[in-house]
Structure formats: structure tokens, C-alpha cells
Coordinates of C-alpha atoms and ligand atoms in Angstrom, one line a residue:
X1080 CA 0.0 0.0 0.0
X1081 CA 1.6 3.5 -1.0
X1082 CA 2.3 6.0 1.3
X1083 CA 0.7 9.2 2.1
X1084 CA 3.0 12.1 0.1
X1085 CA 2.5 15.0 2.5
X1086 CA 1.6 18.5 0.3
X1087 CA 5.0 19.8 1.0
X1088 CA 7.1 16.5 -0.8
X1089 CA 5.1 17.9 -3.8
X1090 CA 5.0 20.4 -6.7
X1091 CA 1.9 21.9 -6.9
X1092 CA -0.6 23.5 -9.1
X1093 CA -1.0 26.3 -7.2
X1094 CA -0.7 27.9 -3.5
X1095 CA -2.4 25.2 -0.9
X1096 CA -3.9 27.6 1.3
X1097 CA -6.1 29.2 -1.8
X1098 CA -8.4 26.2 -0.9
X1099 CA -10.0 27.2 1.7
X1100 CA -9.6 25.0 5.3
X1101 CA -13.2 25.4 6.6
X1102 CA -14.4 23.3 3.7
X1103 CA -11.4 20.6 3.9
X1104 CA -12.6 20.4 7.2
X1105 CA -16.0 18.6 6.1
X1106 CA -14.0 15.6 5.1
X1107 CA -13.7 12.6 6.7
X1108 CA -9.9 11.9 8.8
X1109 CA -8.6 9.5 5.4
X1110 CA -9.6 12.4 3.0
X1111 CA -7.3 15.1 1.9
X1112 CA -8.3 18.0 -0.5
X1113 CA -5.2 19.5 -2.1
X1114 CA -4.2 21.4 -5.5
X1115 CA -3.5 19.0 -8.5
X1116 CA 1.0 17.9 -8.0
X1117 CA 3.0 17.0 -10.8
X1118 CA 3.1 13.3 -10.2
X1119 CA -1.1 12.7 -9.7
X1120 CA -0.4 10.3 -12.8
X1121 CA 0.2 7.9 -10.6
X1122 CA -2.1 8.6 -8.6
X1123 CA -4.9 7.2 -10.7
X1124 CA -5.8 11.0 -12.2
X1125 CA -6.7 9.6 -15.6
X1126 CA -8.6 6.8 -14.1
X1127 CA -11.5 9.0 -12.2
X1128 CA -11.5 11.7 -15.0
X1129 CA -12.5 8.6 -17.3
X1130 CA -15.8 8.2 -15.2
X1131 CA -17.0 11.4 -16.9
X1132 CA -15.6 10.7 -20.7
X1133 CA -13.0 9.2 -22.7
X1134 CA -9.0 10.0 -21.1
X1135 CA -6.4 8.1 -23.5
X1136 CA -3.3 7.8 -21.1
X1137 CA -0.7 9.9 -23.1
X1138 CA 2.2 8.7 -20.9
X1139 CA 3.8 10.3 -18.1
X1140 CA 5.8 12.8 -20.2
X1141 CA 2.9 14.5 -22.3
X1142 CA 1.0 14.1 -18.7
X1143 CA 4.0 16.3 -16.7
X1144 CA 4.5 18.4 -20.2
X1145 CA 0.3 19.3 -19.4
X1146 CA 1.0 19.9 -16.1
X1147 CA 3.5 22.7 -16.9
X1148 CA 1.6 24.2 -19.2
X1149 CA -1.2 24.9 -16.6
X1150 CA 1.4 26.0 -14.4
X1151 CA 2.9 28.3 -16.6
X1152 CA -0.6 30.6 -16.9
X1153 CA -0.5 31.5 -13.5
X1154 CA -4.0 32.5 -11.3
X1155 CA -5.6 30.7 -14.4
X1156 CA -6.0 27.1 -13.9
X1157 CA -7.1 25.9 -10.2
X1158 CA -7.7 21.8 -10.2
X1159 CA -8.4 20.0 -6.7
X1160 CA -8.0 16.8 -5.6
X1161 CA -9.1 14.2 -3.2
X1162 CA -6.9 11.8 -2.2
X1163 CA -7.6 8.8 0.1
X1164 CA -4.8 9.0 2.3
X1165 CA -4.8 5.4 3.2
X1166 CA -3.4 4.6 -0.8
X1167 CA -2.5 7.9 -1.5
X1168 CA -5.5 7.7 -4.7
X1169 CA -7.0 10.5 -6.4
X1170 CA -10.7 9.6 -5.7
X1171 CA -12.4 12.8 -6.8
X1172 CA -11.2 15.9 -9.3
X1173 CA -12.3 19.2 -10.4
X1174 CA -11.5 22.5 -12.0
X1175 CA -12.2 26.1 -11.8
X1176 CA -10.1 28.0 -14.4
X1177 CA -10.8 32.3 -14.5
X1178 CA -11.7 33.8 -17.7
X1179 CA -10.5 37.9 -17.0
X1180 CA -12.9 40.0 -19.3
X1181 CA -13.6 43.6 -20.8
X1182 CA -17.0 43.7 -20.2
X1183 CA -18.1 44.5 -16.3
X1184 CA -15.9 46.4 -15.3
X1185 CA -12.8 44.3 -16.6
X1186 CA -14.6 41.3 -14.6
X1187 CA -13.5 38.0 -13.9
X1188 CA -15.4 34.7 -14.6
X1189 CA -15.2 31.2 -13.3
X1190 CA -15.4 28.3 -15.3
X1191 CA -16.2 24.8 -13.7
X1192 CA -15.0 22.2 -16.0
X1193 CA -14.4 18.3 -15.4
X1194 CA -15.7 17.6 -12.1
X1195 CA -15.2 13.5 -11.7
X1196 CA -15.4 10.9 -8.8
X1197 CA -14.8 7.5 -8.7
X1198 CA -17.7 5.1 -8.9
X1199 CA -16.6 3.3 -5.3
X1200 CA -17.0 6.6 -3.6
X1201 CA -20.0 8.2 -5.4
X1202 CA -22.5 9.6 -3.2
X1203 CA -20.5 10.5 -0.2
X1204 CA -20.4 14.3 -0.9
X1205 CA -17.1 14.4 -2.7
X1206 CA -18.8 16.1 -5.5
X1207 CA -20.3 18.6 -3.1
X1208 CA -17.1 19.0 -1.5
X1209 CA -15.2 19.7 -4.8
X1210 CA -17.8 22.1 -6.2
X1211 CA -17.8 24.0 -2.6
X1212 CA -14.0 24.5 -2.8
X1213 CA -14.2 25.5 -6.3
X1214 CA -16.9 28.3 -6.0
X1215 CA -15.3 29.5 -2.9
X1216 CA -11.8 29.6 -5.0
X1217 CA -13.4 31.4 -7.6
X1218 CA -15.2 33.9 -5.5
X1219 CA -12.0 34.7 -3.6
X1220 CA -10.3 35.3 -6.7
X1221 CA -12.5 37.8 -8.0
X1222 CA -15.0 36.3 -10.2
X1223 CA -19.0 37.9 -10.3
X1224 CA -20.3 34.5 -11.3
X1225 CA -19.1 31.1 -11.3
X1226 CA -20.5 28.5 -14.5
X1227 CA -20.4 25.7 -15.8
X1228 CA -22.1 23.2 -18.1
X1229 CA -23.7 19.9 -17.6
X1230 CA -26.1 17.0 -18.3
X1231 CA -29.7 17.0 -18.1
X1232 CA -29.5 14.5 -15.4
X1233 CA -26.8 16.0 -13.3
X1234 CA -29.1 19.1 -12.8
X1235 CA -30.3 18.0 -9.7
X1236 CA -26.8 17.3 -8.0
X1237 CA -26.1 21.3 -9.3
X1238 CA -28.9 22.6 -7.4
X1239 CA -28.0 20.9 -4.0
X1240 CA -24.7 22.4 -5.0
X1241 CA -26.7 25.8 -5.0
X1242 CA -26.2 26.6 -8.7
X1243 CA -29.4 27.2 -10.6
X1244 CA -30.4 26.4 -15.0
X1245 CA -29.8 29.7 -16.4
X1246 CA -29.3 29.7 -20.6
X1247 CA -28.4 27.4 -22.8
X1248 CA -25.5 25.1 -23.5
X1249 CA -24.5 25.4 -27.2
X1250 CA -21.3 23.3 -28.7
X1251 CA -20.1 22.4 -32.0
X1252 CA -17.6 19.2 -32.6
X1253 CA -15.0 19.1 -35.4
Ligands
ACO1302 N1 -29.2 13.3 -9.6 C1 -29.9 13.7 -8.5 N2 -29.2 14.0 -7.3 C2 -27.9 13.8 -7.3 C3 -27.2 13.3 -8.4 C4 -27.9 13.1 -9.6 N3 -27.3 12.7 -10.7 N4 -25.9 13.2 -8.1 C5 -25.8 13.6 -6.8 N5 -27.0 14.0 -6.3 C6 -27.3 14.5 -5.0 C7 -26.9 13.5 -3.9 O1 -28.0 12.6 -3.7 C8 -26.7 14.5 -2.7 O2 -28.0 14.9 -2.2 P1 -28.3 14.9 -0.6 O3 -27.4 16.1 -0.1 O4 -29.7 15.2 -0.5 O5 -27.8 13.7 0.0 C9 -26.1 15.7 -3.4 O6 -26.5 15.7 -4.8 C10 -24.6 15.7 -3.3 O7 -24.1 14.6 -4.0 P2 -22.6 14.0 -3.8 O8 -22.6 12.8 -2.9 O9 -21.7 15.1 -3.5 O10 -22.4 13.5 -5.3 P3 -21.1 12.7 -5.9 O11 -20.0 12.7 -4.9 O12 -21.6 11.3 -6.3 O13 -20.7 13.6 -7.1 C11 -21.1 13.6 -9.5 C12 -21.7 13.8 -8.1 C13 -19.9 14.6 -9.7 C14 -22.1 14.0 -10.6 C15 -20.5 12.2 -9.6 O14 -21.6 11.3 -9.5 C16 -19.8 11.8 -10.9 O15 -18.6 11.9 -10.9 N6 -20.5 11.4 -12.0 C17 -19.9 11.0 -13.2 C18 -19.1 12.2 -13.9 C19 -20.0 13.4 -14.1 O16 -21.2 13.4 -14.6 N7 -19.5 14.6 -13.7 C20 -20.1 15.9 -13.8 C21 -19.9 16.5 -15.2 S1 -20.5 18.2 -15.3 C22 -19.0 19.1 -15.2 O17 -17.9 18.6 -15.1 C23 -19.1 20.6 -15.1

């Protein structure tokens, strides 16, 4: 069984303490809510993201070539993670990234994207949890509203999030 990698044996996404500690408090002791680090491919990143679509493994090298990328936009790209500290596993994942606009005052959006958790754990309010920390990340940076899309069947679980429907969703697929 792996280890537990403490936050400070790691590289990470971004500052820990923009997540904020009253909501890492609502885990349980064995869960740990931390920034995305550079080595979460072997943590079984891939794996949970692939609960919500298709995620090819590129290989540890495009994965930590990704990685830097998102690091190099900095107070852009916030991604969480839950780890189960008893196998030091990824079991849930989300993102907020900040779009910075002309409109409203130069304001600053927040975009919700990939929210995942794995099947075992479904239903124990890791989702909650994640979207909690997000919106709360993207309020303290700035942002007048926080969106996101989703499914027609994952409107409920946005609601008890506290989001509510408001437009449409449009997309086109090369
Ligand atoms: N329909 C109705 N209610 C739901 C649903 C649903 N599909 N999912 C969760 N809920 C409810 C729960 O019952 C719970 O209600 P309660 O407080 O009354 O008990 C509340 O929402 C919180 O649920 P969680 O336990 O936090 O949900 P979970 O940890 O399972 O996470 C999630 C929900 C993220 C949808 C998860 O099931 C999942 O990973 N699904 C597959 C991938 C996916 O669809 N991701 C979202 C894509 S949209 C995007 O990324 C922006």
C-alpha cells in the first residue's frame, strides 16, 4: 500500500492555502483536499477523470509536459483533488479556471469544467465538496459568477450544489 506524500514532498498547481480549510474540514480523517501535483499520474488522475468521458493515457511525459503548461498561466488554472490517504489515490477531481474580461468592469469569470469521482465513492459528498472548494476559489479570486455546463441528469446534483439552469449550453464538434 503507497504511502501518504505530505503537500510539501510535492509540486503543486498552485498555492495550498487558496483552498480554503473550513471546507477541507467537512472531510472525513482519510480524506485530503489539495491542489492537482505534478506526479497525480500515478495517482490514478486519468482513471477518475474517465468516469466522466473518454481520457487516453498519453504517458507520463505529455502528462507532466500538461501539467507545466497549466502551471505556466498562472492564477488561471485551479484543479483539486481528493486523495484517500490510506493509498495515496486520487478519488475525486475538479476544476475552476478564470476567464479575465472587458465587459463588467474588466470582470473575472469562473469556469467549472471536469468535475469527476470515482464510482466506489459516489454519493459520499465528494462532489459537493469539490464544487464547494471551487466556487469558494473562484469567489475569492475575483470572479461575479461562477458556470459551468452539464447534463440534463446531473441538474439536480447542481442545485443541491446551490447553482441554478440559467441559458443554454450550445457546442459544435470538429
Ligand atoms: N441526480 C440527483 N441528485 C444527485 C445526483 C444526480 N445525478 N448526483 C448527486 N446527487 C445529489 C446527492 O444525492 C446528494 O444529495 P443529498 O445532499 O440530498 O444527499 C447531493 O446531490 C450531493 O451529492 P454527492 O454525494 O456530493 O455526489 P457525488 O460525490 O456522487 O458527485 C457527480 C456527483 C460529480 C455527478 C458524480 O456522481 C460523478 O462523478 N459522476 C460522473 C461524472 C459526471 O457526470 N461529472 C459531472 C460532469 S459536469 C461538469 O464537469 C461541469
Amino acid at each position: 500500500m503507497a504511502r501518504f506524500t505530505p503537500d510539501d514532498e510535492l509540486e503543486l498547481l498552485f498555492d495550498l492555502k487558496v483552498i480554503p480549510h473550513d471546507i477541507k474540514q467537512l472531510l472525513p480523517e482519510h480524506l485530503h483536499m489539495r491542489p492537482l501535483a505534478s506526479t497525480d499520474y500515478t495517482r490514478n488522475h486519468l482513471s477518475v477523470l474517465s468516469v466522466l468521458t473518454q481520457t487516453p493515457d498519453p504517458g507520463p511525459a505529455a502528462y507532466l509536459s500538461r501539467f507545466q503548461v497549466l502551471l505556466s498561466i498562472p492564477n488561471t488554472y485551479y484543479t483539486i483533488v481528493i486523495i484517500d490517504k490510506r493509498m495515496d489515490i486520487i478519488v475525486a477531481v475538479g476544476c475552476v479556471f478564470m476567464e479575465h474580461k472587458f465587459i463588467r468592469d474588466l470582470g473575472i469569470v469562473g469556469h467549472i469544467e471536469d468535475i469527476a469521482v470515482d464510482k466506489k465513492v459516489q454519493g459520499a459528498k465528494l462532489g459537493l465538496r469539490i464544487i464547494q472548494a471551487l466556487t469558494a476559489i473562484s469567489e475569492s479570486r475575483g470572479a461575479y459568477k461562477t458556470i459551468l455546463d452539464c447534463s440534463t441528469e446531473n441538474i439536480p446534483f447542481y442545485v443541491k450544489c446551490g447553482y441554478e439552469v440559467k441559458g443554454n449550453e450550445m457546442a459544435k464538434y470538429v
